[in-house]
Short mmCIF file of C-alpha atoms in Angstrom, two decimals:
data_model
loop_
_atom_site.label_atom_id
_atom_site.label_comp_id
_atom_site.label_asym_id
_atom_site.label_seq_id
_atom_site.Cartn_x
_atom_site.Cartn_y
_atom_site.Cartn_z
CA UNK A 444 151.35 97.27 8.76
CA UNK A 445 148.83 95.32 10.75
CA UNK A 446 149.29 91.38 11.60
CA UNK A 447 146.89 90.71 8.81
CA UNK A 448 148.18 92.26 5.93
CA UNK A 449 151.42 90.63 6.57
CA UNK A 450 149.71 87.58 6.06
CA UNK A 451 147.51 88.43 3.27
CA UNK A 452 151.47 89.60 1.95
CA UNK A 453 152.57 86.29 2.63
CA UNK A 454 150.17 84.44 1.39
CA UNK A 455 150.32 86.38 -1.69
CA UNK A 456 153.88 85.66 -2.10
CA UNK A 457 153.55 82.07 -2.18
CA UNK A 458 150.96 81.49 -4.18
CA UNK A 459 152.85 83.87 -6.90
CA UNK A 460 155.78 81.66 -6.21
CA UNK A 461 153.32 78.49 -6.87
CA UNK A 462 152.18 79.82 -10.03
CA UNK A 463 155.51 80.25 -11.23
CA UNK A 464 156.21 76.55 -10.18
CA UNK A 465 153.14 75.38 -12.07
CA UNK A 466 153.83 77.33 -15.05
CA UNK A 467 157.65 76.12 -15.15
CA UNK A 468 156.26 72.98 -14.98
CA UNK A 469 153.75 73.18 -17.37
CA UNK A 470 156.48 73.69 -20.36
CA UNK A 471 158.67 71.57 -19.22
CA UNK A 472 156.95 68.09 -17.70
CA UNK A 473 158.54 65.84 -20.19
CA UNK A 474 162.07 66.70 -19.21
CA UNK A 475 161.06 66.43 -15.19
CA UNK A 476 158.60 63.11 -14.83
CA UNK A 477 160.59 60.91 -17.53
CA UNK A 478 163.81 60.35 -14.95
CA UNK A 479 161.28 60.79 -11.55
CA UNK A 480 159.19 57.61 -12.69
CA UNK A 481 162.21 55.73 -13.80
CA UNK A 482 164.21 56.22 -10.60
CA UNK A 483 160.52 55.36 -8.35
CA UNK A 484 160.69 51.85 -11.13
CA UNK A 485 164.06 50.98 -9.99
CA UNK A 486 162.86 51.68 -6.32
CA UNK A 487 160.11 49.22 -6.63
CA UNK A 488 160.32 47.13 -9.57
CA UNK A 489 163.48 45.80 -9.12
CA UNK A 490 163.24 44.10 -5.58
CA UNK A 491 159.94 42.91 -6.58
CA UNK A 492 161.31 40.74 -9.82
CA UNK A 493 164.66 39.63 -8.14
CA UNK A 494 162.13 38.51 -5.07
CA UNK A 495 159.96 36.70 -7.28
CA UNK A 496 163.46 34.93 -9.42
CA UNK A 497 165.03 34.13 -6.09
CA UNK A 498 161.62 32.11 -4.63
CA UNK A 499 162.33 30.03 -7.72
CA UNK A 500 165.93 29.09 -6.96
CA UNK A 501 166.77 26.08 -4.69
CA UNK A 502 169.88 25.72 -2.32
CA UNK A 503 172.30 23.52 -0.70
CA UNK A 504 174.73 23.54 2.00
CA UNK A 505 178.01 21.51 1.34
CA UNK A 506 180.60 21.30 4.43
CA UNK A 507 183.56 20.99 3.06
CA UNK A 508 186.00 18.39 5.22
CA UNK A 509 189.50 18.85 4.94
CA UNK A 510 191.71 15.47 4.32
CA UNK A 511 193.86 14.67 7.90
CA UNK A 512 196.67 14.56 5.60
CA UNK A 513 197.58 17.72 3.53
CA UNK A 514 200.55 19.62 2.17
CA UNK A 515 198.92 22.24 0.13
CA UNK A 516 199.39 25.89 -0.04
CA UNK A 517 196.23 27.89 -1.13
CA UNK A 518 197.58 27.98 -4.58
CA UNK A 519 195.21 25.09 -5.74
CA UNK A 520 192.01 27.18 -4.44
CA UNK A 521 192.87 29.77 -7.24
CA UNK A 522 191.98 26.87 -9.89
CA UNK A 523 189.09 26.54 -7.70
CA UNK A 524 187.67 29.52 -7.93
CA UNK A 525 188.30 29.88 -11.94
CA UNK A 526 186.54 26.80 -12.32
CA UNK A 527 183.48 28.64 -10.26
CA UNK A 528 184.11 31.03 -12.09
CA UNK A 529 182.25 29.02 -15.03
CA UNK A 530 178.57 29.97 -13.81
CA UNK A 531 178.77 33.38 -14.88
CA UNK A 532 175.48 34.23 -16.69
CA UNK A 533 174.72 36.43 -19.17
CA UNK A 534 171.32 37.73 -19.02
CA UNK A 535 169.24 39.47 -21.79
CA UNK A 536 167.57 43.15 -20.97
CA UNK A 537 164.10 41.06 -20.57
CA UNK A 538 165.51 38.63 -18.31
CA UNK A 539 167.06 41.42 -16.19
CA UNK A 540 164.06 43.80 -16.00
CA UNK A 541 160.59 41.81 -16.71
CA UNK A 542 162.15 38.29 -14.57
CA UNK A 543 164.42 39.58 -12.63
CA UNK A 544 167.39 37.81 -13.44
CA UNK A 545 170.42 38.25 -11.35
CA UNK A 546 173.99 36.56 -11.09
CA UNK A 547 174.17 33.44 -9.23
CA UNK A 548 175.89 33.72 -6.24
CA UNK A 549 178.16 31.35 -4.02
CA UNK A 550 178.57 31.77 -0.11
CA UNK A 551 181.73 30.72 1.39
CA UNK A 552 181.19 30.53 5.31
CA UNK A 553 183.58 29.90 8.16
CA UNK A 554 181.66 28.70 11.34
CA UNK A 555 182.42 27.86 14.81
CA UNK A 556 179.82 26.05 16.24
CA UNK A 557 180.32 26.12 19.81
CA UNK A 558 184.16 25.59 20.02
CA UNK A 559 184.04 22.81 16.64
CA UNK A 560 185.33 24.70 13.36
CA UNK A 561 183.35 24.16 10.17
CA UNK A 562 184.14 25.26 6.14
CA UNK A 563 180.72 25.38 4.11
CA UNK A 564 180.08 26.49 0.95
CA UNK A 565 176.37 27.29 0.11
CA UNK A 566 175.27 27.28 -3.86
CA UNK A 567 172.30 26.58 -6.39
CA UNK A 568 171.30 22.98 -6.83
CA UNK A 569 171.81 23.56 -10.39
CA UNK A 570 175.91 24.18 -9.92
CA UNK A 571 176.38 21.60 -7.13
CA UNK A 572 178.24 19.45 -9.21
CA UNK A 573 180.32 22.09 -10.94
CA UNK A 574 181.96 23.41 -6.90
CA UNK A 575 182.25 19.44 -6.45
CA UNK A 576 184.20 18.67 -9.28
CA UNK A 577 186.29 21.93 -8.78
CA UNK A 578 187.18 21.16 -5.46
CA UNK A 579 187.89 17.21 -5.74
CA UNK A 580 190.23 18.21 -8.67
CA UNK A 581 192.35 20.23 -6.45
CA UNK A 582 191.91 18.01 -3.33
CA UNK A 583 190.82 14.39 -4.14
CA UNK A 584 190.98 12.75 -0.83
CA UNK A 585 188.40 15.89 0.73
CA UNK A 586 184.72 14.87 1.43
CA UNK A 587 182.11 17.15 0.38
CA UNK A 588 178.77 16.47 2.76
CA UNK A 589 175.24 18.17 2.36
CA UNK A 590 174.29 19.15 5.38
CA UNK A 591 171.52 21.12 7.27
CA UNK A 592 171.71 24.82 7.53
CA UNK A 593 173.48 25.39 10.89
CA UNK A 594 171.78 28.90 11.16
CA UNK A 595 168.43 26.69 12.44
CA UNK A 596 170.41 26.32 15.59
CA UNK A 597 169.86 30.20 16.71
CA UNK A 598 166.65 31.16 17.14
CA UNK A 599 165.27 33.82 15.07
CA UNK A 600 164.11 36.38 17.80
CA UNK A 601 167.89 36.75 19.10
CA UNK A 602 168.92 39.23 20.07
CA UNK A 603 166.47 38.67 23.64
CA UNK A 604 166.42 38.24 26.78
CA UNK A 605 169.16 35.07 26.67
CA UNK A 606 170.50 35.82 23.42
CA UNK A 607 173.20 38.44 22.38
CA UNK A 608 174.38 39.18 19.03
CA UNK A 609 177.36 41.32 17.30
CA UNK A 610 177.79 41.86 13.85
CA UNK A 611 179.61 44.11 10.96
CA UNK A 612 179.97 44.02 6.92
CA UNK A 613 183.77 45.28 5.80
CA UNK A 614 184.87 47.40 3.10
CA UNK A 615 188.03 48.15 2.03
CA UNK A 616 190.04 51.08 3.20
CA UNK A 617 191.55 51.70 -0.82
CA UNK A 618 190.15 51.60 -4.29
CA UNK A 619 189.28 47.70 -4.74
CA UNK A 620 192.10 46.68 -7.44
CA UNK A 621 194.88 47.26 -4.61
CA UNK A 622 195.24 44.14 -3.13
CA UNK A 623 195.50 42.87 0.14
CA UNK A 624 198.12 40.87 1.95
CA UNK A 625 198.13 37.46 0.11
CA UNK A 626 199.03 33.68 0.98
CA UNK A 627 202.28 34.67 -0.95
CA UNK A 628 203.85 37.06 1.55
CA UNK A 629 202.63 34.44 4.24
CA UNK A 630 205.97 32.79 4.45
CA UNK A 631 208.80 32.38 6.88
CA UNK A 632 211.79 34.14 6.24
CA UNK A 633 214.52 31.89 7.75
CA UNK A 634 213.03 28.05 6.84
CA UNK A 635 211.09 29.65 3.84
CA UNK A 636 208.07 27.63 4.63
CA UNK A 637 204.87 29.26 4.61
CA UNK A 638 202.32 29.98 7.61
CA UNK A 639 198.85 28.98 6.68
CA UNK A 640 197.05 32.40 6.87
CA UNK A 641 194.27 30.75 8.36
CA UNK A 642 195.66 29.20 11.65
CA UNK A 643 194.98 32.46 13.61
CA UNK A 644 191.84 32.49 12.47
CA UNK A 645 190.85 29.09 13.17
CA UNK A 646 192.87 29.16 16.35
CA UNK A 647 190.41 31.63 17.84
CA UNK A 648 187.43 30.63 16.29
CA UNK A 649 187.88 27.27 18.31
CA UNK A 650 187.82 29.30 21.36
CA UNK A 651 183.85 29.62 21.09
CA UNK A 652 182.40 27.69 23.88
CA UNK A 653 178.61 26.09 24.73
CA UNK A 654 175.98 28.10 22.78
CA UNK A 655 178.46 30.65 21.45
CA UNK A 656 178.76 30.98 17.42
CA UNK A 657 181.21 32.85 15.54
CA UNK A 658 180.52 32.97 11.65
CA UNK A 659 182.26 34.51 8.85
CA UNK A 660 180.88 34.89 5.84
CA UNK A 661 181.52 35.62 1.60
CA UNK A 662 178.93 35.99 -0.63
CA UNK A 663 180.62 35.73 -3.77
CA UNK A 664 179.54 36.08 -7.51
CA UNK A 665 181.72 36.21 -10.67
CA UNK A 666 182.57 39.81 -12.10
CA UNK A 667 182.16 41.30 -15.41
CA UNK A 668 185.42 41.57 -17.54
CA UNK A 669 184.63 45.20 -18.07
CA UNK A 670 185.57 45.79 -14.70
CA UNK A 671 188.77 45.63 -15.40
CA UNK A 672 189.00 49.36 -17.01
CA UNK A 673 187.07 50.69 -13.56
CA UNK A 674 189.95 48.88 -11.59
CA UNK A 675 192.92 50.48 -14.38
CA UNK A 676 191.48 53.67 -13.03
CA UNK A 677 193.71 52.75 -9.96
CA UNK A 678 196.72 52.84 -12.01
CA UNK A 679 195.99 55.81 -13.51
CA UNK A 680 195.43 57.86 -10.93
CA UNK A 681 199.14 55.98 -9.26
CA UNK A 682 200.55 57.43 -12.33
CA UNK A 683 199.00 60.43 -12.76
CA UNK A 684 197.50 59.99 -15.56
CA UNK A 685 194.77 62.05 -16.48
CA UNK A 686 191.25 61.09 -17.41
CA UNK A 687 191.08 61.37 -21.43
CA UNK A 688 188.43 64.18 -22.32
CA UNK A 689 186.48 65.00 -25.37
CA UNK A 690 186.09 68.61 -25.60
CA UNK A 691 183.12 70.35 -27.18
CA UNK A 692 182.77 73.02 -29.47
CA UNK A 693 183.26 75.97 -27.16
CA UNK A 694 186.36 74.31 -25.65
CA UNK A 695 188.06 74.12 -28.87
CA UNK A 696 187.80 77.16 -29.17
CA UNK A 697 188.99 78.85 -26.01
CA UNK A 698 192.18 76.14 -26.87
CA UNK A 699 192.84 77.76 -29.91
CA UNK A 700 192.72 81.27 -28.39
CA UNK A 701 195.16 80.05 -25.13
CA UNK A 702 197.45 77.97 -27.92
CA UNK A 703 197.87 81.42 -29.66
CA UNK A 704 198.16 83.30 -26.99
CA UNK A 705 200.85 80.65 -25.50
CA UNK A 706 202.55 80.94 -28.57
CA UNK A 707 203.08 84.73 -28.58
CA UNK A 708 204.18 84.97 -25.42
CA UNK A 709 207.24 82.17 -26.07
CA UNK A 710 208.25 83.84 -29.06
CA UNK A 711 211.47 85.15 -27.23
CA UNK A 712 212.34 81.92 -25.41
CA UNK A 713 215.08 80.15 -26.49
CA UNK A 714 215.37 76.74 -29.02
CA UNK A 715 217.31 75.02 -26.00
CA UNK A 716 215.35 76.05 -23.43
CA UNK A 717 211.72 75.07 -25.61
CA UNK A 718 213.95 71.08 -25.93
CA UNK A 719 214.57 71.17 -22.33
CA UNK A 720 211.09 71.41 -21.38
CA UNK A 721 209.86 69.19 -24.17
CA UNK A 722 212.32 66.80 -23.05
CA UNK A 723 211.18 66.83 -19.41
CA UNK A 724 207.50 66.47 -20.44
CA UNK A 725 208.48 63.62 -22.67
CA UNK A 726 209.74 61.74 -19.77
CA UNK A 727 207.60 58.25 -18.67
CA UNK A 728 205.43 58.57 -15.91
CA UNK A 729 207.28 55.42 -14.50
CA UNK A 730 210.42 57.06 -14.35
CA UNK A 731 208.84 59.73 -11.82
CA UNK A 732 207.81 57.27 -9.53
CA UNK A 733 209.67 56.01 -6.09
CA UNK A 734 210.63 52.16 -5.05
CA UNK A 735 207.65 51.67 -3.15
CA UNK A 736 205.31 53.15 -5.87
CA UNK A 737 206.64 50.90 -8.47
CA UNK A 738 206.27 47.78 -6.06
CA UNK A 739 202.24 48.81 -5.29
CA UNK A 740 201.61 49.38 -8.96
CA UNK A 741 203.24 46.03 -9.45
CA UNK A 742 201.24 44.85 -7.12
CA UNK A 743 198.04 46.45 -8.34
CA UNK A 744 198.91 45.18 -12.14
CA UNK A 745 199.39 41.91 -10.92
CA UNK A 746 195.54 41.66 -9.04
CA UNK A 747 194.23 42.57 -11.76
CA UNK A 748 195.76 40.13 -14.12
CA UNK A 749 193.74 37.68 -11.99
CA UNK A 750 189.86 36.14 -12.45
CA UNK A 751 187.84 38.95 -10.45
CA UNK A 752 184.57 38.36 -7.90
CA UNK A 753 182.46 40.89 -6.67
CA UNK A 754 181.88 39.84 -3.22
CA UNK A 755 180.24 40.77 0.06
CA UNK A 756 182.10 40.39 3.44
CA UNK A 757 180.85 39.96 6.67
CA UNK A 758 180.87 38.64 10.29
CA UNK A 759 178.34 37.37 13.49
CA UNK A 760 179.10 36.45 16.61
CA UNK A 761 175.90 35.54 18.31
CA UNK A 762 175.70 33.31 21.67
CA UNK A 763 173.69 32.81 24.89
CA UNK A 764 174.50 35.90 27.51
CA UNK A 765 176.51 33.69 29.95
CA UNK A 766 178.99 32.84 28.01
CA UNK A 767 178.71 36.22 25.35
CA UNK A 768 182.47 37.70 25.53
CA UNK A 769 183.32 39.87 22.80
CA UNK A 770 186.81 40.15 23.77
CA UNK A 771 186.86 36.65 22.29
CA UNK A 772 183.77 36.49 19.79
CA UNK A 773 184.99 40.03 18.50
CA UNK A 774 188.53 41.32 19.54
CA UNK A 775 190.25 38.40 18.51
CA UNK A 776 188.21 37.70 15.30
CA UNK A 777 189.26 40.82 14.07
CA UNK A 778 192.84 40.73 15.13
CA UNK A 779 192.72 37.60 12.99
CA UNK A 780 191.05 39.40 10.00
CA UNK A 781 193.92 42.26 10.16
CA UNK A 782 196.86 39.58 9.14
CA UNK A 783 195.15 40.47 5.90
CA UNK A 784 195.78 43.57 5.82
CA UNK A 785 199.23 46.22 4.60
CA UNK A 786 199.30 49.73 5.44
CA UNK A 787 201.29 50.45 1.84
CA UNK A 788 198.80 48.66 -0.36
CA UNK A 789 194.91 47.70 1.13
CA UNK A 790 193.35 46.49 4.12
CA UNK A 791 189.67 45.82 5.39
CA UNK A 792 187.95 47.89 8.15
CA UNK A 793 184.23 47.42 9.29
CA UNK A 794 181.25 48.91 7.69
CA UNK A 795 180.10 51.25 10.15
CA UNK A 796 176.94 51.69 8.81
CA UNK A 797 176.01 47.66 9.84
CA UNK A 798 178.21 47.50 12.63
CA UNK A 799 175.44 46.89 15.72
CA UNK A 800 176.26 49.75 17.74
CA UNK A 801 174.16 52.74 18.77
CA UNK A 802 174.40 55.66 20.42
CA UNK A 803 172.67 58.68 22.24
CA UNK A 804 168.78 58.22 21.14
CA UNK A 805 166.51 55.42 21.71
CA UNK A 806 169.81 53.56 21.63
CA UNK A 807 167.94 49.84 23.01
CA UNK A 808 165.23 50.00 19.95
CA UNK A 809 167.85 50.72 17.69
CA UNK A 810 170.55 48.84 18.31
CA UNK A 811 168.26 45.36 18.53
CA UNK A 812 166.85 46.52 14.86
CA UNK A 813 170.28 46.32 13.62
CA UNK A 814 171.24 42.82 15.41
CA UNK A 815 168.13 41.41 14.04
CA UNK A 816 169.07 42.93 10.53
CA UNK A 817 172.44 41.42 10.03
CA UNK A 818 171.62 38.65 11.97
CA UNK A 819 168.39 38.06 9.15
CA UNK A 820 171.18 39.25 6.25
CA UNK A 821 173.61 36.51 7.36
CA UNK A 822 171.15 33.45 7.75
CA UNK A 823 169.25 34.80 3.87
CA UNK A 824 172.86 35.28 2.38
CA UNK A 825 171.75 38.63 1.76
CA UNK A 826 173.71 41.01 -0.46
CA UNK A 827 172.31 44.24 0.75
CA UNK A 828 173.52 47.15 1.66
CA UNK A 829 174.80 46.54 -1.94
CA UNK A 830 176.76 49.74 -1.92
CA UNK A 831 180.10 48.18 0.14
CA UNK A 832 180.32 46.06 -2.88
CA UNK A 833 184.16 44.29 -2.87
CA UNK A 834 186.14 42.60 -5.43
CA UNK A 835 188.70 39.77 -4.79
CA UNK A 836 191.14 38.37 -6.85
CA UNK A 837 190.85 34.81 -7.10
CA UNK A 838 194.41 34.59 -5.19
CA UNK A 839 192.94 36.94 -2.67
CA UNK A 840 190.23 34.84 -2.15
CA UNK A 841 192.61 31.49 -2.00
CA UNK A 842 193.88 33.45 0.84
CA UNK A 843 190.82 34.34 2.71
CA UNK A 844 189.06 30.85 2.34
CA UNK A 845 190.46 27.66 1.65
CA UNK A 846 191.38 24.45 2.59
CA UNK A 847 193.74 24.49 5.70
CA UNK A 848 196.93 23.01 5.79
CA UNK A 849 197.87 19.93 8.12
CA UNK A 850 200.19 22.20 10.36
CA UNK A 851 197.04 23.45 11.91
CA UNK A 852 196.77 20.97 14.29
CA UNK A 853 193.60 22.28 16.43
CA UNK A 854 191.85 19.62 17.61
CA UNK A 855 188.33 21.38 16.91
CA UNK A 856 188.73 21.99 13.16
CA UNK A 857 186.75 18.71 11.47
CA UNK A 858 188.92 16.82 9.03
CA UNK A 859 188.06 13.69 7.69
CA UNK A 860 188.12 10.44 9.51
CA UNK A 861 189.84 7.88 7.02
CA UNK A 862 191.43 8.68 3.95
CA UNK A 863 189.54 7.87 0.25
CA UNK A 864 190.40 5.13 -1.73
CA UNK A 865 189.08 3.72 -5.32
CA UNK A 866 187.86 0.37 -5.75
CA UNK A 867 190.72 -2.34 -6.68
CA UNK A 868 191.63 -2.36 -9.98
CA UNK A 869 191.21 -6.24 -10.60
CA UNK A 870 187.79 -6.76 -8.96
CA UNK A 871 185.57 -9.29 -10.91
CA UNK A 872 183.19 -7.79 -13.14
CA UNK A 873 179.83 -10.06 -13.88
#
C-alpha cells in the first residue's frame, strides 16, 4: 500500500469518526450545550457584575492606635469580631446574578512601614461606624484615625530596577474546622500569665528599616451558618463515621440478596457468639478513640461552637534593593507566623501556587508577573485565587489580630499619645 492510499485511509477514518461525532451530537445537543453555556456564564458573567457592584462601593482606612496603657488579653477581640459579624448580607438570586452582589468584606492589615508598626482595618463607608463602636466597646481609651492608604507609598511598577518584592497567600495544612494554636495555650506555665502572641511578630516586623515594608494581611467576611455541617464533616471522619447514603432501587436489592445470603450462612453460629459481636458493634465511637483523639475532637467541637469567617491570608515584603533582606523581611516573618501553628491539630503553610518563586523556564518574565500579581492583589484587597479559601474562628482570629498588650514594649509599635477623657460632669450648660 502506496503513501497515498494510506492517506486517503486516514482521511477516511476521520471523517467516519466525525460523522459519528456529529450524529451523536445531533440527538443529544440539549443534554451537552445546557451545562457548556452555563459553566462559559459563570466564566464571564460573574466577574463582570461583581466588577461593576464593587466600582459602586466606597472605602476607608482606619489605623487602629492601641492605648499606652493596657491589660487585655485578646479575649475582648472575640466580642469584636461578633459584633462585625453583624454586616452579614443576605442577598436575593437577582441581586447575586443580574447585580452582582457579594458579601462585604473587612481587611485586617499588619504593616511595618519602614521600622514603625501599624494595625489598620480597611471597610465600607457604610459599616464604619459599626467596627468603631465594636472596637471602642472593648477598648474605650483606643483612637480610631482615617488615614491614607499606605500602599501609595510603593510605586506600582515594583518589582524594577530599585524595587524588590516577596510575597505568598497561606492555606491550612488540615481540614479548616481544626483549629490552630490559640491566645489560650499562649500562657506561661510557672507565673500563669500569658505571652501576647503577637510580640514576636511585632518584634520583627520593627526590624524593617528605610524603604523596606513588611505587610500582613486578612481579608475577612462573615460565613454562612450552613457551614457548620461542611466543618462536622471533620468530626465525622475523626470518628469514623460514615457518610449517610440513600440507596436506589438496584441497591436495595442486591442488600436483600447479601442480607439473605448473610443470614444462611450464620445459621450455625452460636446465640453468644451473634451478642458478642452485636455487643462490640454497639459500642460508641468515642470509646474507640485514644487521649489525644478525644482532646483534638474537643478541640475541633469547641472551634466550631464559635462565630465563623471565611477569610483570605496573606503576606508582602516589598523594599528598595539595598536594604531588601529576606532573611529578615521573610525568614523571620514566618518563624513568627509558625507560633500559630500545632503539629497534633492545624497549622498554616504558604500557598505555593502565589508564592513569587520560579524556576527553570523564562524564570525573570515569570517570576516579576507573579510579584506584580500579589503585589496588585494586596494593594486591591483582592480575594482571588478564591480556591485557598480559610475559615477562622472568631477566637482564632482574636489571636491572629488584635490589640497588643502593654508588655510589648517596642518602641516602634504606635500607641496613643495621651489617654481619653470625657468632658466634666458639672460643666455649665447655656
Amino acid at each position: 500500500m502506496n503513501t497515498l492510499s494510506l492517506l486517503q485511509e486516514s482521511l477516511s477514518n476521520a471523517l467516519a469518526a466525525f460523522g459519528g461525532v456529529f450524529w451523536f451530537f445531533s440527538f443529544f445537543w440539549f443534554l451537552i450545550l445546557p451545562p457548556l453555556f452555563y459553566f462559559i456564564f459563570k466564566l464571564l458573567w460573574y466577574p463582570h457584575v461583581w466588577n461593576k457592584y464593587a466600582s459602586g462601593l466606597q472605602f476607608v482606612l482606619l489605623e487602629l492606635i492601641p492605648p499606652r496603657e493596657i491589660e487585655a488579653s485578646p479575649l475582648p477581640m472575640e466580642s469584636v469580631f461578633a459584633g462585625i459579624a453583624g454586616a452579614k448580607q443576605s442577598a436575593t438570586t437577582v441581586e447575586h446574578v443580574i447585580k452582582g452582589h457579594y458579601q462585604a468584606t473587612f481587611s485586617l492589615e499588619v504593616a511595618s512601614l519602614e521600622g514603625q508598626v501599624h494595625f489598620y482595618i480597611r471597610t465600607q463607608k457604610s459599616f464604619r461606624n459599626l467596627v468603631e463602636a465594636q472596637f471602642y466597646a472593648q477598648y474605650p481609651t483606643m483612637e480610631i484615625v482615617e488615614v491614607e492608604d499606605y500602599m501609595d507609598r510603593i510605586p506600582r511598577t515594583a518589582p524594577n530596577k530599585d524595587w524588590n518584592v516577596w510575597g505568598t497567600d497561606f492555606e491550612f495544612v488540615k481540614p479548616d474546622a481544626y483549629p490552630i494554636r490559640t491566645y489560650k495555650y499562649f500562657e506561661e506555665s510557672v507565673t500563669g500569665k500569658m505571652v501576647d502572641p503577637l510580640s514576636a511578630l511585632i518584634e520583627t516586623m520593627s526590624k524593617a528599616g528605610p524603604g523596606q515594608y513588611m505587610l500582613l494581611q486578612y481579608i475577612i467576611a462573615p460565613e454562612e451558618e450552613s457551614w457548620y455541617k461542611t466543618g462536622m464533616q471533620a468530626v465525622d471522619e475523626l470518628l469514623g463515621r460514615e457518610k449517610p447514603h440513600s440507596p436506589g432501587i438496584l441497591e436495595h436489592l442486591l442488600d436483600g440478596f447479601v442480607n439473605l445470603l448473610f443470614f444462611i450462612i450464620n445459621l450455625g453460629q452460636s446465640s453468644e457468639e451473634a451478642k458478642k459481636e452485636e455487643k462490640k458493634n454497639e459500642q460508641p465511637l468515642e470509646f474507640k478513640l485514644t487521649l489525644g483523639q478525644r482532646e483534638i475532637l474537643k478541640a475541633i467541637e469547641a472551634n466550631m461552637s464559635k462565630i465563623m469567617f471565611r477569610a483570605k491570608m496573606r503576606y508582602v515584603y516589598v523594599g528598595r534593593n539595598e536594604g531588601f533582606a529576606k532573611s529578615t523581611g521573610v525568614s523571620s516573618i514566618i518563624g513568627a507566623i509558625k507560633q500559630f501553628n500545632d503539629q497534633s491539630l492545624n497549622s498554616v503553610k504558604l500557598y505555593n501556587p502565589t508564592k513569587t518563586e520560579a524556576h527553570y523556564v523564562l524564570v525573570g518574565p515569570r517570576l516579576r508577573y507573579m510579584q506584580r500579581r500579589i503585589l496588585n492583589r494586596f494593594r486591591l484587597r483582592s480575594t482571588y485565587p478564591a480556591e485557598n479559601v480559610l475559615h477562622f474562628s472568631i477566637e482564632e482570629l482574636a489571636t491572629i489580630f488584635h490589640i497588643p498588650d502593654m508588655a510589648i514594649v517596642a518602641p516602634s509599635l504606635s500607641r496613643v499619645a495621651a489617654k481619653r477623657g470625657g468632658a466634666p460632669s458639672n460643666l455649665p450648660i447655656e
